[in-house]
PDB file of C-alpha atoms in Angstrom:
ATOM      1  CA  MET K1111     251.002  32.723  57.197  1.00 79.00           C
ATOM      2  CA  THR K1112     249.043  31.007  54.091  1.00 83.00           C
ATOM      3  CA  ASP K1113     246.527  29.908  56.469  1.00 86.00           C
ATOM      4  CA  LEU K1114     245.965  33.318  58.237  1.00 87.00           C
ATOM      5  CA  LEU K1115     245.273  34.403  54.718  1.00 87.00           C
ATOM      6  CA  TYR K1116     242.709  31.823  54.200  1.00 90.00           C
ATOM      7  CA  VAL K1117     241.127  32.512  57.710  1.00 91.00           C
ATOM      8  CA  ALA K1118     240.865  36.290  56.513  1.00 90.00           C
ATOM      9  CA  ALA K1119     239.341  35.223  53.378  1.00 91.00           C
ATOM     10  CA  LEU K1120     236.580  33.382  55.324  1.00 93.00           C
ATOM     11  CA  VAL K1121     235.880  36.656  57.365  1.00 92.00           C
ATOM     12  CA  ILE K1122     235.248  38.033  54.241  1.00 92.00           C
ATOM     13  CA  LEU K1123     233.061  35.519  52.930  1.00 93.00           C
ATOM     14  CA  ALA K1124     230.877  36.132  56.108  1.00 92.00           C
ATOM     15  CA  ASN K1125     230.790  39.531  54.998  1.00 90.00           C
ATOM     16  CA  VAL K1126     229.402  38.776  51.571  1.00 91.00           C
ATOM     17  CA  ALA K1127     226.785  36.679  53.328  1.00 92.00           C
ATOM     18  CA  VAL K1128     225.519  39.555  55.875  1.00 90.00           C
ATOM     19  CA  SER K1129     225.523  41.967  52.661  1.00 88.00           C
ATOM     20  CA  ALA K1130     223.518  39.418  50.800  1.00 90.00           C
ATOM     21  CA  TRP K1131     221.247  39.201  53.773  1.00 89.00           C
ATOM     22  CA  ARG K1132     220.892  42.648  53.302  1.00 86.00           C
ATOM     23  CA  VAL K1133     220.045  42.751  49.882  1.00 88.00           C
ATOM     24  CA  LEU K1134     217.266  40.074  50.579  1.00 89.00           C
ATOM     25  CA  HIS K1135     215.947  42.359  53.646  1.00 86.00           C
ATOM     26  CA  GLY K1136     216.525  45.641  52.505  1.00 78.00           C
ATOM     27  CA  PRO K1137     213.363  47.482  53.247  1.00 81.00           C
ATOM     28  CA  ALA K1138     214.398  50.336  50.924  1.00 81.00           C
ATOM     29  CA  ARG K1139     215.371  50.128  47.575  1.00 83.00           C
ATOM     30  CA  ALA K1140     218.669  52.037  48.273  1.00 84.00           C
ATOM     31  CA  ASP K1141     219.787  49.289  50.639  1.00 86.00           C
ATOM     32  CA  ARG K1142     219.606  46.735  47.985  1.00 88.00           C
ATOM     33  CA  ILE K1143     222.092  48.488  46.040  1.00 88.00           C
ATOM     34  CA  MET K1144     224.299  49.541  48.880  1.00 88.00           C
ATOM     35  CA  GLY K1145     224.134  45.831  49.559  1.00 89.00           C
ATOM     36  CA  ALA K1146     225.627  45.190  46.174  1.00 89.00           C
ATOM     37  CA  GLN K1147     227.988  47.796  46.504  1.00 89.00           C
ATOM     38  CA  LEU K1148     229.381  46.065  49.781  1.00 90.00           C
ATOM     39  CA  ILE K1149     229.491  42.562  48.020  1.00 91.00           C
ATOM     40  CA  GLY K1150     231.656  44.433  45.389  1.00 91.00           C
ATOM     41  CA  THR K1151     234.058  45.502  47.810  1.00 90.00           C
ATOM     42  CA  SER K1152     234.200  42.215  49.872  1.00 92.00           C
ATOM     43  CA  GLY K1153     234.946  40.790  46.334  1.00 92.00           C
ATOM     44  CA  VAL K1154     237.775  43.181  45.889  1.00 92.00           C
ATOM     45  CA  ALA K1155     239.301  42.602  49.059  1.00 92.00           C
ATOM     46  CA  LEU K1156     238.895  38.902  48.539  1.00 92.00           C
ATOM     47  CA  LEU K1157     240.614  39.009  45.332  1.00 92.00           C
ATOM     48  CA  VAL K1158     243.266  41.041  47.259  1.00 91.00           C
ATOM     49  CA  LEU K1159     243.695  38.234  49.815  1.00 91.00           C
ATOM     50  CA  LEU K1160     243.821  35.544  46.839  1.00 90.00           C
ATOM     51  CA  TYR K1161     246.350  37.334  45.258  1.00 90.00           C
ATOM     52  CA  LEU K1162     248.498  36.915  48.386  1.00 88.00           C
ATOM     53  CA  ILE K1163     247.864  33.421  48.611  1.00 87.00           C
ATOM     54  CA  HIS K1164     249.141  32.458  45.330  1.00 83.00           C
ATOM     55  CA  GLY K1165     249.438  35.672  43.409  1.00 75.00           C
ATOM     56  CA  SER K1166     249.150  36.134  39.682  1.00 81.00           C
ATOM     57  CA  SER K1167     248.966  39.938  39.119  1.00 81.00           C
ATOM     58  CA  GLY K1168     245.723  39.049  36.682  1.00 87.00           C
ATOM     59  CA  VAL K1169     243.724  38.866  39.965  1.00 89.00           C
ATOM     60  CA  LEU K1170     244.604  42.540  40.795  1.00 89.00           C
ATOM     61  CA  ASP K1171     243.177  43.417  37.234  1.00 90.00           C
ATOM     62  CA  LEU K1172     239.931  41.631  38.042  1.00 91.00           C
ATOM     63  CA  ALA K1173     239.836  43.540  41.490  1.00 91.00           C
ATOM     64  CA  LEU K1174     239.936  46.623  39.257  1.00 90.00           C
ATOM     65  CA  LEU K1175     237.292  45.391  37.029  1.00 92.00           C
ATOM     66  CA  LEU K1176     235.062  44.366  39.511  1.00 91.00           C
ATOM     67  CA  ALA K1177     235.260  47.789  41.959  1.00 88.00           C
ATOM     68  CA  LEU K1178     234.354  49.635  38.319  1.00 88.00           C
ATOM     69  CA  LEU K1179     231.205  47.388  37.819  1.00 90.00           C
ATOM     70  CA  ALA K1180     229.876  47.419  41.357  1.00 87.00           C
ATOM     71  CA  ALA K1181     229.837  51.275  40.919  1.00 87.00           C
ATOM     72  CA  PHE K1182     228.072  51.228  37.759  1.00 90.00           C
ATOM     73  CA  ALA K1183     225.440  48.848  39.073  1.00 89.00           C
ATOM     74  CA  ALA K1184     224.425  51.665  41.690  1.00 87.00           C
ATOM     75  CA  VAL K1185     224.963  54.281  39.124  1.00 86.00           C
ATOM     76  CA  GLY K1186     222.605  52.678  36.853  1.00 87.00           C
ATOM     77  CA  TYR K1187     220.235  52.159  40.107  1.00 86.00           C
ATOM     78  CA  VAL K1188     220.212  56.195  40.432  1.00 83.00           C
ATOM     79  CA  LYS K1189     219.763  56.959  36.681  1.00 82.00           C
ATOM     80  CA  SER K1190     216.611  54.580  36.774  1.00 81.00           C
ATOM     81  CA  ARG K1191     215.253  56.273  39.753  1.00 78.00           C
ATOM     82  CA  SER K1192     215.250  59.699  37.964  1.00 73.00           C
ATOM     83  CA  ALA K1193     216.391  60.849  34.347  1.00 65.00           C
ATOM     84  CA  ASP K1194     219.251  63.145  35.544  1.00 65.00           C
ATOM     85  CA  GLY K1195     220.283  61.063  38.239  1.00 58.00           C
ATOM     86  CA  ALA K1196     218.244  62.795  41.338  1.00 59.00           C
ATOM     87  CA  GLY K1197     219.050  66.252  39.869  1.00 60.00           C
ATOM     88  CA  ASP K1198     222.256  68.636  40.807  1.00 60.00           C
ATOM     89  CA  PRO K1199     221.514  71.167  43.235  1.00 56.00           C
ATOM     90  CA  GLU K1200     224.616  73.041  41.972  1.00 59.00           C
ATOM     91  CA  VAL K1201     223.274  73.027  38.598  1.00 59.00           C
ATOM     92  CA  ALA K1202     220.974  76.184  37.636  1.00 52.00           C
ATOM     93  CA  GLY K1203     217.658  75.411  37.804  1.00 55.00           C
ATOM     94  CA  GLY K1204     218.419  72.027  39.501  1.00 52.00           C
ATOM     95  CA  GLU K1205     215.332  71.233  41.558  1.00 56.00           C
ATOM     96  CA  ASP K1206     216.025  71.240  45.457  1.00 55.00           C
ATOM     97  CA  PRO K1207     215.605  67.324  46.647  1.00 53.00           C
TER      98      PRO K1207
ATOM     99  CA  MET P 888     259.636  37.445  58.536  1.00 80.00           C
ATOM    100  CA  ILE P 889     258.737  40.874  59.906  1.00 83.00           C
ATOM    101  CA  ALA P 890     257.224  41.560  56.593  1.00 83.00           C
ATOM    102  CA  ASP P 891     254.961  38.643  57.502  1.00 85.00           C
ATOM    103  CA  ALA P 892     254.114  39.747  60.775  1.00 89.00           C
ATOM    104  CA  VAL P 893     253.267  43.082  59.716  1.00 90.00           C
ATOM    105  CA  THR P 894     251.117  41.933  56.998  1.00 90.00           C
ATOM    106  CA  VAL P 895     249.369  39.695  59.098  1.00 90.00           C
ATOM    107  CA  LEU P 896     248.714  42.323  61.434  1.00 91.00           C
ATOM    108  CA  LEU P 897     247.471  45.085  58.833  1.00 91.00           C
ATOM    109  CA  ILE P 898     245.170  42.780  57.162  1.00 91.00           C
ATOM    110  CA  GLY P 899     243.753  41.825  60.729  1.00 91.00           C
ATOM    111  CA  ALA P 900     243.232  45.724  61.424  1.00 92.00           C
ATOM    112  CA  GLY P 901     241.809  45.990  57.826  1.00 91.00           C
ATOM    113  CA  LEU P 902     238.983  43.097  58.824  1.00 92.00           C
ATOM    114  CA  PHE P 903     238.503  44.621  61.928  1.00 92.00           C
ATOM    115  CA  PHE P 904     237.225  48.019  60.024  1.00 91.00           C
ATOM    116  CA  PHE P 905     235.389  45.732  57.391  1.00 90.00           C
ATOM    117  CA  VAL P 906     233.248  43.475  59.893  1.00 90.00           C
ATOM    118  CA  ALA P 907     232.940  46.994  62.034  1.00 90.00           C
ATOM    119  CA  GLY P 908     231.368  48.500  58.631  1.00 89.00           C
ATOM    120  CA  THR P 909     229.418  45.478  57.682  1.00 89.00           C
ATOM    121  CA  VAL P 910     227.676  45.267  61.259  1.00 89.00           C
ATOM    122  CA  GLY P 911     227.286  48.930  61.108  1.00 86.00           C
ATOM    123  CA  PHE P 912     225.705  48.505  57.813  1.00 86.00           C
ATOM    124  CA  VAL P 913     223.000  45.870  59.075  1.00 86.00           C
ATOM    125  CA  ARG P 914     222.313  47.351  62.569  1.00 85.00           C
ATOM    126  CA  PHE P 915     221.970  51.219  61.723  1.00 85.00           C
ATOM    127  CA  PRO P 916     218.001  51.916  61.709  1.00 83.00           C
ATOM    128  CA  ASP P 917     217.877  54.368  58.264  1.00 83.00           C
ATOM    129  CA  VAL P 918     219.024  54.162  54.894  1.00 83.00           C
ATOM    130  CA  HIS P 919     221.444  57.349  55.072  1.00 85.00           C
ATOM    131  CA  SER P 920     223.030  56.297  58.302  1.00 86.00           C
ATOM    132  CA  ARG P 921     223.601  52.532  56.911  1.00 86.00           C
ATOM    133  CA  LEU P 922     225.273  54.528  53.847  1.00 86.00           C
ATOM    134  CA  HIS P 923     227.705  56.376  56.146  1.00 84.00           C
ATOM    135  CA  ALA P 924     228.758  53.070  57.733  1.00 85.00           C
ATOM    136  CA  LEU P 925     228.972  51.309  54.477  1.00 85.00           C
ATOM    137  CA  THR P 926     231.090  53.887  52.600  1.00 86.00           C
ATOM    138  CA  LYS P 927     233.662  54.673  55.294  1.00 87.00           C
ATOM    139  CA  ALA P 928     234.549  51.769  57.495  1.00 86.00           C
ATOM    140  CA  ASP P 929     234.890  49.403  54.728  1.00 87.00           C
ATOM    141  CA  ASN P 930     237.304  51.254  52.488  1.00 88.00           C
ATOM    142  CA  LEU P 931     239.353  51.851  55.499  1.00 90.00           C
ATOM    143  CA  GLY P 932     239.267  48.082  55.791  1.00 90.00           C
ATOM    144  CA  LEU P 933     240.151  47.636  52.071  1.00 91.00           C
ATOM    145  CA  GLY P 934     242.894  50.411  52.565  1.00 91.00           C
ATOM    146  CA  LEU P 935     244.591  48.217  55.246  1.00 92.00           C
ATOM    147  CA  VAL P 936     244.265  44.770  53.340  1.00 91.00           C
ATOM    148  CA  VAL P 937     246.031  46.708  50.543  1.00 91.00           C
ATOM    149  CA  LEU P 938     248.635  47.914  52.582  1.00 91.00           C
ATOM    150  CA  GLY P 939     249.341  44.779  54.168  1.00 90.00           C
ATOM    151  CA  ALA P 940     249.506  43.374  50.648  1.00 89.00           C
ATOM    152  CA  ALA P 941     251.472  45.630  49.186  1.00 90.00           C
ATOM    153  CA  LEU P 942     254.346  44.632  51.756  1.00 88.00           C
ATOM    154  CA  GLN P 943     254.169  41.416  49.932  1.00 86.00           C
ATOM    155  CA  ALA P 944     254.368  42.629  46.575  1.00 84.00           C
ATOM    156  CA  PRO P 945     257.523  41.431  44.243  1.00 83.00           C
ATOM    157  CA  ASP P 946     258.076  44.741  42.340  1.00 86.00           C
ATOM    158  CA  ALA P 947     256.983  48.252  42.308  1.00 89.00           C
ATOM    159  CA  ALA P 948     254.268  47.699  39.515  1.00 88.00           C
ATOM    160  CA  THR P 949     252.406  45.602  41.702  1.00 89.00           C
ATOM    161  CA  VAL P 950     252.456  47.912  44.663  1.00 91.00           C
ATOM    162  CA  LEU P 951     251.062  50.724  42.152  1.00 92.00           C
ATOM    163  CA  LYS P 952     248.473  48.213  40.664  1.00 90.00           C
ATOM    164  CA  LEU P 953     247.123  47.446  44.568  1.00 90.00           C
ATOM    165  CA  VAL P 954     247.293  51.262  45.646  1.00 91.00           C
ATOM    166  CA  LEU P 955     245.478  51.726  42.203  1.00 91.00           C
ATOM    167  CA  VAL P 956     242.690  49.129  43.076  1.00 91.00           C
ATOM    168  CA  TRP P 957     242.248  50.927  46.573  1.00 91.00           C
ATOM    169  CA  LEU P 958     241.985  54.626  45.001  1.00 92.00           C
ATOM    170  CA  LEU P 959     239.471  53.125  42.393  1.00 92.00           C
ATOM    171  CA  THR P 960     237.389  51.868  45.153  1.00 91.00           C
ATOM    172  CA  LEU P 961     237.425  55.124  47.143  1.00 91.00           C
ATOM    173  CA  ALA P 962     236.635  57.343  44.383  1.00 90.00           C
ATOM    174  CA  ALA P 963     233.580  54.676  43.204  1.00 90.00           C
ATOM    175  CA  ALA P 964     232.190  54.853  46.664  1.00 90.00           C
ATOM    176  CA  ALA P 965     232.264  58.747  47.335  1.00 89.00           C
ATOM    177  CA  THR P 966     230.743  58.865  44.410  1.00 88.00           C
ATOM    178  CA  VAL P 967     227.843  56.273  45.011  1.00 88.00           C
ATOM    179  CA  ALA P 968     227.439  57.422  48.386  1.00 88.00           C
ATOM    180  CA  GLN P 969     226.556  60.899  46.975  1.00 86.00           C
ATOM    181  CA  LEU P 970     224.226  59.627  44.350  1.00 85.00           C
ATOM    182  CA  LEU P 971     222.346  57.183  46.579  1.00 85.00           C
ATOM    183  CA  ALA P 972     221.970  59.632  49.715  1.00 85.00           C
ATOM    184  CA  ARG P 973     220.277  62.169  47.047  1.00 82.00           C
ATOM    185  CA  SER P 974     218.352  59.493  45.271  1.00 82.00           C
ATOM    186  CA  ALA P 975     217.193  57.884  48.751  1.00 80.00           C
ATOM    187  CA  LEU P 976     216.179  61.530  49.969  1.00 78.00           C
ATOM    188  CA  GLU P 977     214.116  62.132  47.089  1.00 73.00           C
ATOM    189  CA  ASP P 978     212.250  58.769  47.872  1.00 71.00           C
ATOM    190  CA  GLY P 979     211.397  60.390  51.246  1.00 67.00           C
ATOM    191  CA  ALA P 980     213.894  57.418  52.879  1.00 57.00           C
ATOM    192  CA  PRO P 981     213.063  57.153  56.638  1.00 55.00           C
TER     193      PRO P 981
END
């Protein structure tokens, strides 16, 4: 069972490599941030697998942290593009994109 | 023994969706369709992996922590997808 989990972890690492390629190649800036988000999600899946292989529940706290930080990176990118985070159409006076 | 088999099965299905989402993320033509593939397929893959891991968890606290990891990733991905879609729209994404 453990070696199957190692194979699964290798597949997830291949995922990280592919999304790293997308971060490098991505034509639009949004693609690069999406690649970073995918690396975050793959990292979370990898940490869950590592918990299965030789579990210490601290690894799951790390997965929680990584999921949170990946989201903040993308929010940081959006806020850097426009001050109000690309506007909110529902807000009165919010400009339509 | 049964739990191990079911866990391997679930993690295999989760990986299938993970790889499908990543292939979609690479192959799709424009930003918004990539965002679509990235957010939905990968989170489903993560959900199945978490479900597989929950079977092996020794106590309820670990199962709850695993489900919390998945819920946080879902909430983060949904929020980020909306923000990125609107931000990419403003940049005149192809």
